[in-house]
Amino acid sequence: MESGRDTLKGKVVGGVIWNVATQIVAQVSRLAVGVVLARLLSPHQFGIAGMAMVFTNFLALFTDLALGSALIQRTDLTEEDRSTVFWVTVGVGLACTALAIGLSGVVANFFGQPQVGPLFAVLSLGFLLTALSSTQMALAARELAYRRLQTREIAAVIAGAIIGIIAAVAGLGAWAIVAQYLAFAAVSAALIWTLSPWRPRFLFSTASLRDLGGFGAKLFGSRLLAYINLNGDNLLIGRFLGGRALGIYSLAYNVMFTPMVRIGLPFQQVVFPAYSRLQSDHSRLGMAWLRSKRLSISLLAPGFLAFFVVAPDLVPVVFGQKWRDAIPVLQLLCIAGVGHTFVTLNWSVLQARGQAGLLLRLNLFCTAVIFSAFVVGLNWGVTGVAAGYAVAKWLLILPDTWVTCRSLSLRLLPSLRASGAAVPLAVVAAGLASGLRSLLVSGGVPASLRLVIVLGVGALIYLGLVSIAAPELVREVKGLRSLLAPAPGVAPPAEGTA
């Protein structure tokens, strides 16, 4: 008979596999629409859409109020819990849609761009669509029903890509981005309702709301601060540097963010429910965190470094010469991305253990550091903002990881060494790939061919270094067989905090 541990491990492995398959499809679709939009839209049009998305992302935080995460984290749930969360979420989503429509003129005045108002008003329809599906998605994640979730995402991403490209080809400008967003939200909501067996009942419990809301309120505060971390730069750039500057920064940020979203986010989606199952077992949770974190870093760090090396060829070849100003911004954001790989799963642990108050305090500290870096960097334009972000991300690695280690009674430095073993190998591979690119430039090799050669050779170098210096990582990536078990040759860090 299969043990509970084997069952959990099997579901997590299956979840990672489904997420990887989903991200392959999603990546191809989003890359296609991203290239088409970059070719057909100007930096200013990109920036106008980005301005609308900044406030759209802000109000989207309120559509769930972190109650979905509370459903996932709780050990036991009642039907009153599920239905109460659904009706509260839908009510808040409807209120956010109405509020956004009413505030569309204020948002346009804030940026000094009248075109932003209608874009923001139409985008607000996504709040209600998201609210209608968030409870079903949380319950599916709680059940580790990843096939259901990923089938929905694949179809929604493809639908959004098709609609976005059609709108861009039709000459709709910034509205193409709005169309892509709404098509994704609508298809996603329709499919999760079709695939989910659960239906809300006409039940509402104030006791359930108080119980789940206590955890959710603190977690919502953390999400609000995380929003500032992720969107404060866009807000400042759009307000003080204008639409073209925001368009350049947005393109660079989206390219930098790609590996983190496509690889890091699936890991977070899979491991959070698994971490929640292990919340009372410090030893297993600690080892699961280190192993999943090490695997995530080994995939993310080389991706960021690869973008750093090929950025001078990638941007003009893929997006066009009009985006050349995005090259240094992209490279600086890639440096920030490498630093971010060290903390991608830290907050998932604190959230899974129900330490929402600690997570809120940590988020407050990180937000103060990052937003201050944005403000200081603003004096040197979009490049300065990107540089400030990179510095802040690297400064925050130690305090962020220390808090998580303390929660799990692990030591800081051994934990960093255990989880980041692949980073030096990725740096060496990137250095060799950069040298190869310099030789190809001197030899007059066209940029498009350089891009393919450098990426291919760089990947082979990294894989070769890993197979020699860290063969256990190769086994993990191939089969993901031991995601929740102690790693061969990696002893648990001794208990303590530093």
Tab-separated table of C-alpha atoms in Angstrom:
chain	number	residue	atom	x	y	z
A	1	MET	CA	0.000	0.000	0.000
A	2	GLU	CA	1.384	3.396	-0.942
A	3	SER	CA	2.443	5.506	2.027
A	4	GLY	CA	1.277	9.074	2.576
A	5	ARG	CA	4.804	10.309	1.952
A	6	ASP	CA	5.072	8.467	-1.377
A	7	THR	CA	1.629	9.709	-2.400
A	8	LEU	CA	2.547	13.315	-1.642
A	9	LYS	CA	5.867	12.985	-3.432
A	10	GLY	CA	4.158	11.427	-6.451
A	11	LYS	CA	1.618	14.248	-6.636
A	12	VAL	CA	4.344	16.888	-6.354
A	13	VAL	CA	6.426	15.206	-9.067
A	14	GLY	CA	3.339	14.946	-11.267
A	15	GLY	CA	2.559	18.585	-10.563
A	16	VAL	CA	6.035	19.712	-11.572
A	17	ILE	CA	5.847	17.658	-14.777
A	18	TRP	CA	2.448	19.132	-15.648
A	19	ASN	CA	3.716	22.626	-14.893
A	20	VAL	CA	6.791	22.140	-17.069
A	21	ALA	CA	4.648	20.887	-19.965
A	22	THR	CA	2.305	23.830	-19.498
A	23	GLN	CA	5.130	26.324	-19.487
A	24	ILE	CA	6.559	24.957	-22.727
A	25	VAL	CA	3.262	25.645	-24.456
A	26	ALA	CA	2.751	28.932	-22.623
A	27	GLN	CA	6.268	30.117	-23.366
A	28	VAL	CA	5.947	29.497	-27.099
A	29	SER	CA	2.557	31.243	-27.203
A	30	ARG	CA	3.617	34.237	-25.124
A	31	LEU	CA	6.879	34.590	-27.017
A	32	ALA	CA	4.987	34.638	-30.308
A	33	VAL	CA	2.553	37.313	-29.174
A	34	GLY	CA	5.337	39.273	-27.452
A	35	VAL	CA	7.430	39.409	-30.621
A	36	VAL	CA	4.440	40.405	-32.763
A	37	LEU	CA	3.414	43.141	-30.338
A	38	ALA	CA	6.973	44.472	-30.074
A	39	ARG	CA	7.235	44.558	-33.860
A	40	LEU	CA	3.858	46.236	-34.403
A	41	LEU	CA	3.691	48.570	-31.403
A	42	SER	CA	5.926	51.490	-30.544
A	43	PRO	CA	7.647	51.844	-27.145
A	44	HIS	CA	5.141	54.592	-26.332
A	45	GLN	CA	2.157	52.301	-27.026
A	46	PHE	CA	3.744	49.605	-24.895
A	47	GLY	CA	4.170	52.176	-22.145
A	48	ILE	CA	0.552	53.349	-22.328
A	49	ALA	CA	-0.657	49.779	-21.870
A	50	GLY	CA	1.864	49.328	-19.061
A	51	MET	CA	0.440	52.343	-17.231
A	52	ALA	CA	-3.031	50.820	-17.291
A	53	MET	CA	-1.676	47.462	-16.154
A	54	VAL	CA	0.066	48.981	-13.113
A	55	PHE	CA	-3.220	49.945	-11.475
A	56	THR	CA	-4.961	46.878	-12.856
A	57	ASN	CA	-2.450	44.699	-11.034
A	58	PHE	CA	-2.986	46.755	-7.883
A	59	LEU	CA	-6.763	46.344	-7.778
A	60	ALA	CA	-6.414	42.673	-8.746
A	61	LEU	CA	-4.870	42.099	-5.310
A	62	PHE	CA	-8.231	42.840	-3.726
A	63	THR	CA	-10.245	40.328	-5.758
A	64	ASP	CA	-9.017	37.388	-3.656
A	65	LEU	CA	-7.934	39.027	-0.364
A	66	ALA	CA	-5.593	36.005	0.062
A	67	LEU	CA	-8.570	33.879	1.113
A	68	GLY	CA	-7.690	31.320	-1.561
A	69	SER	CA	-4.297	30.778	0.050
A	70	ALA	CA	-6.018	30.416	3.400
A	71	LEU	CA	-8.117	27.587	1.925
A	72	ILE	CA	-4.950	25.852	0.735
A	73	GLN	CA	-3.107	26.291	4.024
A	74	ARG	CA	-5.882	25.049	6.328
A	75	THR	CA	-5.667	21.417	7.457
A	76	ASP	CA	-9.448	20.907	7.535
A	77	LEU	CA	-12.168	22.655	5.516
A	78	THR	CA	-15.961	22.729	5.709
A	79	GLU	CA	-18.446	23.526	2.968
A	80	GLU	CA	-19.192	26.762	4.798
A	81	ASP	CA	-15.506	27.718	4.449
A	82	ARG	CA	-15.508	27.098	0.696
A	83	SER	CA	-18.797	28.833	-0.089
A	84	THR	CA	-18.088	31.772	2.188
A	85	VAL	CA	-14.766	32.417	0.465
A	86	PHE	CA	-16.417	32.179	-2.962
A	87	TRP	CA	-19.181	34.716	-2.231
A	88	VAL	CA	-16.837	37.151	-0.523
A	89	THR	CA	-14.383	36.925	-3.410
A	90	VAL	CA	-17.071	37.457	-6.060
A	91	GLY	CA	-18.508	40.409	-4.143
A	92	VAL	CA	-15.102	42.049	-3.833
A	93	GLY	CA	-14.333	41.359	-7.503
A	94	LEU	CA	-17.559	43.038	-8.589
A	95	ALA	CA	-16.823	46.020	-6.339
A	96	CYS	CA	-13.295	46.330	-7.776
A	97	THR	CA	-14.660	46.343	-11.326
A	98	ALA	CA	-17.132	49.102	-10.513
A	99	LEU	CA	-14.495	51.097	-8.610
A	100	ALA	CA	-11.975	50.816	-11.430
A	101	ILE	CA	-14.454	52.086	-14.004
A	102	GLY	CA	-15.233	55.043	-11.768
A	103	LEU	CA	-11.549	55.834	-11.191
A	104	SER	CA	-10.402	55.456	-14.806
A	105	GLY	CA	-10.249	59.222	-15.288
A	106	VAL	CA	-8.207	59.671	-12.110
A	107	VAL	CA	-5.708	57.057	-13.287
A	108	ALA	CA	-5.368	58.796	-16.656
A	109	ASN	CA	-4.758	62.150	-14.924
A	110	PHE	CA	-2.128	60.597	-12.637
A	111	PHE	CA	-0.009	59.630	-15.643
A	112	GLY	CA	-1.000	62.632	-17.724
A	113	GLN	CA	-2.116	60.315	-20.543
A	114	PRO	CA	-5.833	60.464	-21.511
A	115	GLN	CA	-5.544	57.172	-23.454
A	116	VAL	CA	-4.905	55.266	-20.218
A	117	GLY	CA	-8.448	55.847	-18.879
A	118	PRO	CA	-10.441	53.745	-21.373
A	119	LEU	CA	-7.786	51.011	-21.310
A	120	PHE	CA	-7.994	50.788	-17.537
A	121	ALA	CA	-11.799	50.788	-17.521
A	122	VAL	CA	-12.025	47.849	-19.929
A	123	LEU	CA	-9.236	45.943	-18.198
A	124	SER	CA	-11.252	46.129	-14.978
A	125	LEU	CA	-13.636	43.486	-16.329
A	126	GLY	CA	-10.847	41.035	-15.590
A	127	PHE	CA	-11.341	41.551	-11.839
A	128	LEU	CA	-14.754	39.924	-11.896
A	129	LEU	CA	-13.564	37.105	-14.166
A	130	THR	CA	-10.671	36.390	-11.807
A	131	ALA	CA	-12.912	36.488	-8.745
A	132	LEU	CA	-15.301	33.962	-10.290
A	133	SER	CA	-12.512	31.405	-10.710
A	134	SER	CA	-10.119	31.972	-7.791
A	135	THR	CA	-11.894	29.722	-5.257
A	136	GLN	CA	-12.075	26.782	-7.683
A	137	MET	CA	-8.394	27.259	-8.503
A	138	ALA	CA	-7.438	27.320	-4.831
A	139	LEU	CA	-9.384	24.123	-4.145
A	140	ALA	CA	-7.759	22.400	-7.129
A	141	ALA	CA	-4.318	23.437	-5.864
A	142	ARG	CA	-5.197	22.198	-2.380
A	143	GLU	CA	-6.100	18.810	-3.852
A	144	LEU	CA	-2.862	18.856	-5.912
A	145	ALA	CA	-5.068	18.530	-9.009
A	146	TYR	CA	-2.450	19.993	-11.313
A	147	ARG	CA	-3.765	18.411	-14.513
A	148	ARG	CA	-6.996	20.351	-14.084
A	149	LEU	CA	-5.148	23.611	-13.434
A	150	GLN	CA	-2.631	23.266	-16.227
A	151	THR	CA	-5.141	22.183	-18.870
A	152	ARG	CA	-7.018	25.381	-18.109
A	153	GLU	CA	-3.879	27.515	-18.341
A	154	ILE	CA	-2.662	26.033	-21.614
A	155	ALA	CA	-5.991	26.711	-23.325
A	156	ALA	CA	-6.285	30.204	-21.833
A	157	VAL	CA	-2.751	31.212	-22.834
A	158	ILE	CA	-3.266	30.032	-26.410
A	159	ALA	CA	-6.610	31.849	-26.641
A	160	GLY	CA	-5.070	35.044	-25.291
A	161	ALA	CA	-2.146	34.806	-27.706
A	162	ILE	CA	-4.420	34.355	-30.720
A	163	ILE	CA	-6.688	37.254	-29.762
A	164	GLY	CA	-3.721	39.506	-28.944
A	165	ILE	CA	-2.002	38.857	-32.268
A	166	ILE	CA	-5.224	39.384	-34.255
A	167	ALA	CA	-5.795	42.685	-32.469
A	168	ALA	CA	-2.208	43.817	-33.064
A	169	VAL	CA	-2.308	42.914	-36.773
A	170	ALA	CA	-5.609	44.795	-37.034
A	171	GLY	CA	-3.797	47.922	-35.879
A	172	LEU	CA	-5.477	48.303	-32.484
A	173	GLY	CA	-2.250	49.408	-30.796
A	174	ALA	CA	-2.274	49.232	-27.004
A	175	TRP	CA	-5.736	47.668	-27.103
A	176	ALA	CA	-4.100	44.452	-28.341
A	177	ILE	CA	-2.576	43.957	-24.882
A	178	VAL	CA	-5.981	44.570	-23.278
A	179	ALA	CA	-7.592	42.031	-25.609
A	180	GLN	CA	-4.936	39.432	-24.785
A	181	TYR	CA	-5.444	39.914	-21.038
A	182	LEU	CA	-9.240	39.681	-21.147
A	183	ALA	CA	-9.247	36.666	-23.464
A	184	PHE	CA	-6.956	34.815	-21.075
A	185	ALA	CA	-9.109	35.703	-18.052
A	186	ALA	CA	-12.381	34.743	-19.745
A	187	VAL	CA	-11.198	31.375	-21.076
A	188	SER	CA	-9.479	30.577	-17.773
A	189	ALA	CA	-12.658	31.250	-15.782
A	190	ALA	CA	-14.863	29.262	-18.162
A	191	LEU	CA	-12.576	26.235	-18.146
A	192	ILE	CA	-11.975	26.047	-14.395
A	193	TRP	CA	-15.753	26.002	-13.897
A	194	THR	CA	-16.074	23.256	-16.493
A	195	LEU	CA	-13.260	21.138	-15.034
A	196	SER	CA	-13.961	21.679	-11.329
A	197	PRO	CA	-16.487	19.340	-9.657
A	198	TRP	CA	-17.166	21.812	-6.827
A	199	ARG	CA	-20.014	24.311	-6.983
A	200	PRO	CA	-20.700	27.013	-4.405
A	201	ARG	CA	-23.763	26.757	-2.202
A	202	PHE	CA	-25.830	29.611	-0.851
A	203	LEU	CA	-24.005	29.496	2.475
A	204	PHE	CA	-22.231	32.233	4.358
A	205	SER	CA	-20.538	31.961	7.731
A	206	THR	CA	-19.099	34.927	9.589
A	207	ALA	CA	-17.202	32.464	11.800
A	208	SER	CA	-15.501	30.951	8.743
A	209	LEU	CA	-14.712	34.395	7.399
A	210	ARG	CA	-13.130	35.439	10.702
A	211	ASP	CA	-11.115	32.231	10.925
A	212	LEU	CA	-9.820	32.301	7.344
A	213	GLY	CA	-9.646	36.076	7.237
A	214	GLY	CA	-7.227	36.283	10.151
A	215	PHE	CA	-4.613	34.407	8.167
A	216	GLY	CA	-5.699	35.951	4.872
A	217	ALA	CA	-5.521	39.547	6.124
A	218	LYS	CA	-1.866	39.240	7.120
A	219	LEU	CA	-1.039	37.430	3.905
A	220	PHE	CA	-2.931	40.079	1.936
A	221	GLY	CA	-0.749	42.725	3.559
A	222	SER	CA	2.295	40.808	2.362
A	223	ARG	CA	0.868	40.637	-1.145
A	224	LEU	CA	0.181	44.354	-1.103
A	225	LEU	CA	3.816	45.002	-0.226
A	226	ALA	CA	4.941	42.481	-2.842
A	227	TYR	CA	2.936	44.464	-5.392
A	228	ILE	CA	5.024	47.533	-4.563
A	229	ASN	CA	8.159	45.436	-5.017
A	230	LEU	CA	7.023	44.279	-8.457
A	231	ASN	CA	5.257	47.413	-9.719
A	232	GLY	CA	6.768	50.368	-7.862
A	233	ASP	CA	9.343	50.762	-10.626
A	234	ASN	CA	6.638	50.863	-13.318
A	235	LEU	CA	4.623	53.365	-11.306
A	236	LEU	CA	7.568	55.736	-10.833
A	237	ILE	CA	8.822	55.430	-14.398
A	238	GLY	CA	5.364	55.974	-15.889
A	239	ARG	CA	4.716	58.984	-13.656
A	240	PHE	CA	8.072	60.760	-13.939
A	241	LEU	CA	9.804	59.485	-17.092
A	242	GLY	CA	6.874	58.993	-19.489
A	243	GLY	CA	5.364	56.385	-21.770
A	244	ARG	CA	8.392	55.664	-23.964
A	245	ALA	CA	10.658	55.062	-20.972
A	246	LEU	CA	8.084	52.731	-19.413
A	247	GLY	CA	7.721	50.872	-22.705
A	248	ILE	CA	11.472	50.236	-22.854
A	249	TYR	CA	11.608	49.156	-19.217
A	250	SER	CA	8.526	46.944	-19.566
A	251	LEU	CA	9.956	45.068	-22.529
A	252	ALA	CA	13.241	44.484	-20.703
A	253	TYR	CA	11.463	43.461	-17.511
A	254	ASN	CA	9.183	41.019	-19.291
A	255	VAL	CA	12.154	39.367	-21.000
A	256	MET	CA	14.055	39.172	-17.700
A	257	PHE	CA	10.990	37.976	-15.846
A	258	THR	CA	10.291	35.182	-18.314
A	259	PRO	CA	12.440	32.448	-16.712
A	260	MET	CA	11.269	33.356	-13.233
A	261	VAL	CA	7.580	33.223	-14.177
A	262	ARG	CA	7.844	30.193	-16.435
A	263	ILE	CA	10.026	28.135	-14.075
A	264	GLY	CA	9.925	29.746	-10.644
A	265	LEU	CA	6.163	30.290	-10.482
A	266	PRO	CA	5.291	26.664	-11.326
A	267	PHE	CA	7.611	25.534	-8.539
A	268	GLN	CA	5.873	27.873	-6.101
A	269	GLN	CA	2.424	26.717	-7.223
A	270	VAL	CA	3.386	23.085	-6.718
A	271	VAL	CA	5.431	23.271	-3.532
A	272	PHE	CA	3.159	25.555	-1.489
A	273	PRO	CA	0.377	22.962	-1.091
A	274	ALA	CA	3.055	20.317	-0.468
A	275	TYR	CA	4.796	22.515	2.099
A	276	SER	CA	1.431	23.046	3.782
A	277	ARG	CA	1.032	19.273	4.167
A	278	LEU	CA	4.443	19.171	5.913
A	279	GLN	CA	3.982	22.264	8.086
A	280	SER	CA	4.159	20.337	11.376
A	281	ASP	CA	7.270	18.337	10.404
A	282	HIS	CA	10.218	20.760	10.560
A	283	SER	CA	12.801	18.243	9.406
A	284	ARG	CA	10.971	17.119	6.280
A	285	LEU	CA	9.811	20.634	5.462
A	286	GLY	CA	13.355	21.964	5.794
A	287	MET	CA	14.786	19.329	3.487
A	288	ALA	CA	11.918	19.747	0.999
A	289	TRP	CA	12.600	23.483	0.936
A	290	LEU	CA	16.338	23.072	0.359
A	291	ARG	CA	15.905	20.472	-2.340
A	292	SER	CA	13.176	22.284	-4.270
A	293	LYS	CA	15.034	25.572	-3.874
A	294	ARG	CA	18.273	24.095	-5.164
A	295	LEU	CA	16.501	22.609	-8.173
A	296	SER	CA	14.761	25.926	-8.870
A	297	ILE	CA	18.030	27.897	-8.649
A	298	SER	CA	19.833	25.432	-10.903
A	299	LEU	CA	17.260	26.142	-13.637
A	300	LEU	CA	16.656	29.862	-13.049
A	301	ALA	CA	20.176	31.246	-12.547
A	302	PRO	CA	21.593	30.032	-15.883
A	303	GLY	CA	18.496	31.391	-17.629
A	304	PHE	CA	19.058	34.887	-16.252
A	305	LEU	CA	22.778	34.759	-17.040
A	306	ALA	CA	22.078	33.542	-20.567
A	307	PHE	CA	19.839	36.562	-21.187
A	308	PHE	CA	22.576	38.815	-19.783
A	309	VAL	CA	25.150	37.476	-22.262
A	310	VAL	CA	22.975	37.504	-25.391
A	311	ALA	CA	20.992	40.687	-24.665
A	312	PRO	CA	22.936	42.811	-27.248
A	313	ASP	CA	21.906	40.319	-29.955
A	314	LEU	CA	18.548	39.174	-28.563
A	315	VAL	CA	16.876	42.581	-28.407
A	316	PRO	CA	17.568	43.861	-31.960
A	317	VAL	CA	17.149	40.447	-33.616
A	318	VAL	CA	13.904	39.440	-31.924
A	319	PHE	CA	12.235	42.778	-31.159
A	320	GLY	CA	13.817	45.203	-33.638
A	321	GLN	CA	16.351	48.036	-33.634
A	322	LYS	CA	13.866	50.489	-32.120
A	323	TRP	CA	14.258	48.636	-28.794
A	324	ARG	CA	18.073	48.912	-28.498
A	325	ASP	CA	17.757	51.206	-25.466
A	326	ALA	CA	16.351	48.215	-23.578
A	327	ILE	CA	19.656	46.276	-23.752
A	328	PRO	CA	21.428	47.709	-20.649
A	329	VAL	CA	18.147	47.673	-18.725
A	330	LEU	CA	17.674	43.994	-19.555
A	331	GLN	CA	21.228	43.130	-18.477
A	332	LEU	CA	20.863	44.876	-15.118
A	333	LEU	CA	17.523	43.222	-14.483
A	334	CYS	CA	19.101	39.849	-15.237
A	335	ILE	CA	21.616	40.511	-12.455
A	336	ALA	CA	18.672	41.246	-10.166
A	337	GLY	CA	17.047	38.031	-11.328
A	338	VAL	CA	20.016	35.899	-10.296
A	339	GLY	CA	19.783	37.407	-6.816
A	340	HIS	CA	16.055	36.751	-6.731
A	341	THR	CA	16.550	33.029	-7.392
A	342	PHE	CA	17.901	32.656	-3.866
A	343	VAL	CA	14.632	33.791	-2.278
A	344	THR	CA	11.912	32.542	-4.661
A	345	LEU	CA	10.646	29.786	-2.335
A	346	ASN	CA	11.362	31.415	1.024
A	347	TRP	CA	7.988	33.071	1.416
A	348	SER	CA	6.191	29.870	0.400
A	349	VAL	CA	7.625	28.200	3.510
A	350	LEU	CA	6.500	30.970	5.869
A	351	GLN	CA	3.074	31.029	4.234
A	352	ALA	CA	2.704	27.245	4.457
A	353	ARG	CA	3.621	27.271	8.151
A	354	GLY	CA	0.912	29.830	8.843
A	355	GLN	CA	3.442	32.522	9.811
A	356	ALA	CA	1.613	35.287	7.988
A	357	GLY	CA	2.605	37.888	10.582
A	358	LEU	CA	6.302	37.113	10.174
A	359	LEU	CA	5.912	37.158	6.395
A	360	LEU	CA	4.228	40.556	6.607
A	361	ARG	CA	7.095	42.016	8.665
A	362	LEU	CA	9.671	40.572	6.283
A	363	ASN	CA	7.769	41.959	3.308
A	364	LEU	CA	7.623	45.383	4.909
A	365	PHE	CA	11.409	45.425	5.304
A	366	CYS	CA	12.039	44.179	1.754
A	367	THR	CA	9.587	46.676	0.290
A	368	ALA	CA	11.275	49.594	2.050
A	369	VAL	CA	14.670	48.564	0.664
A	370	ILE	CA	13.474	47.919	-2.904
A	371	PHE	CA	11.265	50.994	-3.239
A	372	SER	CA	14.052	53.203	-1.876
A	373	ALA	CA	16.341	51.738	-4.537
A	374	PHE	CA	13.763	52.588	-7.212
A	375	VAL	CA	13.506	56.193	-6.007
A	376	VAL	CA	17.282	56.675	-5.906
A	377	GLY	CA	17.786	55.026	-9.291
A	378	LEU	CA	15.120	57.233	-10.885
A	379	ASN	CA	17.709	60.035	-11.006
A	380	TRP	CA	19.561	58.096	-13.733
A	381	GLY	CA	16.534	57.120	-15.813
A	382	VAL	CA	15.335	53.590	-16.514
A	383	THR	CA	18.894	52.253	-16.378
A	384	GLY	CA	19.283	53.687	-12.888
A	385	VAL	CA	16.025	52.102	-11.740
A	386	ALA	CA	17.193	48.720	-13.037
A	387	ALA	CA	20.568	49.123	-11.331
A	388	GLY	CA	18.906	50.036	-8.052
A	389	TYR	CA	16.699	46.964	-8.289
A	390	ALA	CA	19.731	44.728	-8.850
A	391	VAL	CA	21.582	46.126	-5.845
A	392	ALA	CA	18.536	45.797	-3.600
A	393	LYS	CA	17.870	42.191	-4.638
A	394	TRP	CA	21.390	41.088	-3.761
A	395	LEU	CA	21.381	42.978	-0.455
A	396	LEU	CA	18.167	41.210	0.583
A	397	ILE	CA	19.386	37.635	0.059
A	398	LEU	CA	20.902	37.286	3.526
A	399	PRO	CA	18.106	38.785	5.682
A	400	ASP	CA	15.358	37.086	3.642
A	401	THR	CA	16.993	33.659	3.852
A	402	TRP	CA	17.965	34.113	7.506
A	403	VAL	CA	14.327	34.637	8.502
A	404	THR	CA	13.284	31.465	6.676
A	405	CYS	CA	16.156	29.441	8.144
A	406	ARG	CA	15.263	30.628	11.620
A	407	SER	CA	11.662	29.522	11.106
A	408	LEU	CA	12.902	26.021	10.210
A	409	SER	CA	15.741	25.881	12.791
A	410	LEU	CA	18.368	25.702	10.025
A	411	ARG	CA	21.696	27.474	9.799
A	412	LEU	CA	22.040	30.263	7.255
A	413	LEU	CA	25.371	29.692	5.510
A	414	PRO	CA	25.094	25.894	5.130
A	415	SER	CA	21.587	26.382	3.731
A	416	LEU	CA	22.815	28.920	1.178
A	417	ARG	CA	25.637	26.606	0.119
A	418	ALA	CA	23.304	23.610	-0.173
A	419	SER	CA	20.704	25.439	-2.261
A	420	GLY	CA	23.008	27.551	-4.450
A	421	ALA	CA	25.581	24.953	-5.464
A	422	ALA	CA	24.859	25.386	-9.183
A	423	VAL	CA	25.310	29.177	-9.311
A	424	PRO	CA	29.135	29.177	-9.612
A	425	LEU	CA	28.808	26.689	-12.464
A	426	ALA	CA	26.288	28.960	-14.205
A	427	VAL	CA	28.640	31.942	-13.807
A	428	VAL	CA	31.541	30.000	-15.370
A	429	ALA	CA	29.334	28.880	-18.265
A	430	ALA	CA	28.145	32.474	-18.815
A	431	GLY	CA	31.730	33.752	-18.790
A	432	LEU	CA	32.796	31.236	-21.427
A	433	ALA	CA	29.715	31.987	-23.526
A	434	SER	CA	30.493	35.708	-23.318
A	435	GLY	CA	34.027	35.048	-24.535
A	436	LEU	CA	32.668	33.032	-27.425
A	437	ARG	CA	30.308	35.848	-28.359
A	438	SER	CA	33.220	38.331	-28.429
A	439	LEU	CA	35.087	36.046	-30.828
A	440	LEU	CA	32.030	35.759	-33.060
A	441	VAL	CA	31.585	39.551	-33.093
A	442	SER	CA	35.235	39.988	-34.093
A	443	GLY	CA	34.748	37.422	-36.836
A	444	GLY	CA	31.781	39.295	-38.293
A	445	VAL	CA	29.222	36.557	-37.606
A	446	PRO	CA	25.652	37.952	-38.011
A	447	ALA	CA	23.780	38.718	-34.792
A	448	SER	CA	21.017	36.177	-35.440
A	449	LEU	CA	23.531	33.365	-35.924
A	450	ARG	CA	25.552	34.541	-32.910
A	451	LEU	CA	22.414	34.345	-30.789
A	452	VAL	CA	21.778	30.721	-31.705
A	453	ILE	CA	25.408	29.635	-31.360
A	454	VAL	CA	26.035	31.338	-28.021
A	455	LEU	CA	22.815	30.059	-26.451
A	456	GLY	CA	23.427	26.525	-27.676
A	457	VAL	CA	27.087	26.334	-26.701
A	458	GLY	CA	26.422	28.054	-23.364
A	459	ALA	CA	23.735	25.509	-22.509
A	460	LEU	CA	26.057	22.618	-23.391
A	461	ILE	CA	28.839	24.074	-21.268
A	462	TYR	CA	26.546	24.479	-18.277
A	463	LEU	CA	25.125	20.976	-18.611
A	464	GLY	CA	28.646	19.585	-18.903
A	465	LEU	CA	29.819	21.411	-15.789
A	466	VAL	CA	26.787	20.269	-13.817
A	467	SER	CA	27.180	16.649	-14.906
A	468	ILE	CA	30.780	16.694	-13.690
A	469	ALA	CA	30.562	18.826	-10.548
A	470	ALA	CA	26.950	18.205	-9.421
A	471	PRO	CA	25.648	14.964	-10.985
A	472	GLU	CA	22.860	14.692	-8.421
A	473	LEU	CA	21.239	17.761	-10.010
A	474	VAL	CA	21.112	15.980	-13.367
A	475	ARG	CA	19.275	13.082	-11.748
A	476	GLU	CA	16.821	15.457	-10.066
A	477	VAL	CA	16.052	17.401	-13.235
A	478	LYS	CA	15.575	14.180	-15.242
A	479	GLY	CA	13.222	12.444	-12.889
A	480	LEU	CA	12.407	14.844	-10.056
A	481	ARG	CA	12.299	11.631	-8.036
A	482	SER	CA	13.603	12.990	-4.772
A	483	LEU	CA	12.064	16.419	-4.466
A	484	LEU	CA	10.873	15.780	-0.929
A	485	ALA	CA	13.685	13.484	0.262
A	486	PRO	CA	17.190	14.297	1.576
A	487	ALA	CA	19.650	14.825	-1.267
A	488	PRO	CA	22.528	12.345	-1.719
A	489	GLY	CA	25.675	13.931	-0.428
A	490	VAL	CA	23.865	16.918	1.094
A	491	ALA	CA	23.521	16.656	4.854
A	492	PRO	CA	20.876	18.735	6.614
A	493	PRO	CA	22.371	21.960	7.968
A	494	ALA	CA	22.865	21.816	11.713
A	495	GLU	CA	20.113	23.308	13.832
A	496	GLY	CA	20.480	26.891	14.868
A	497	THR	CA	19.961	30.264	13.278
A	498	ALA	CA	23.397	31.361	12.086
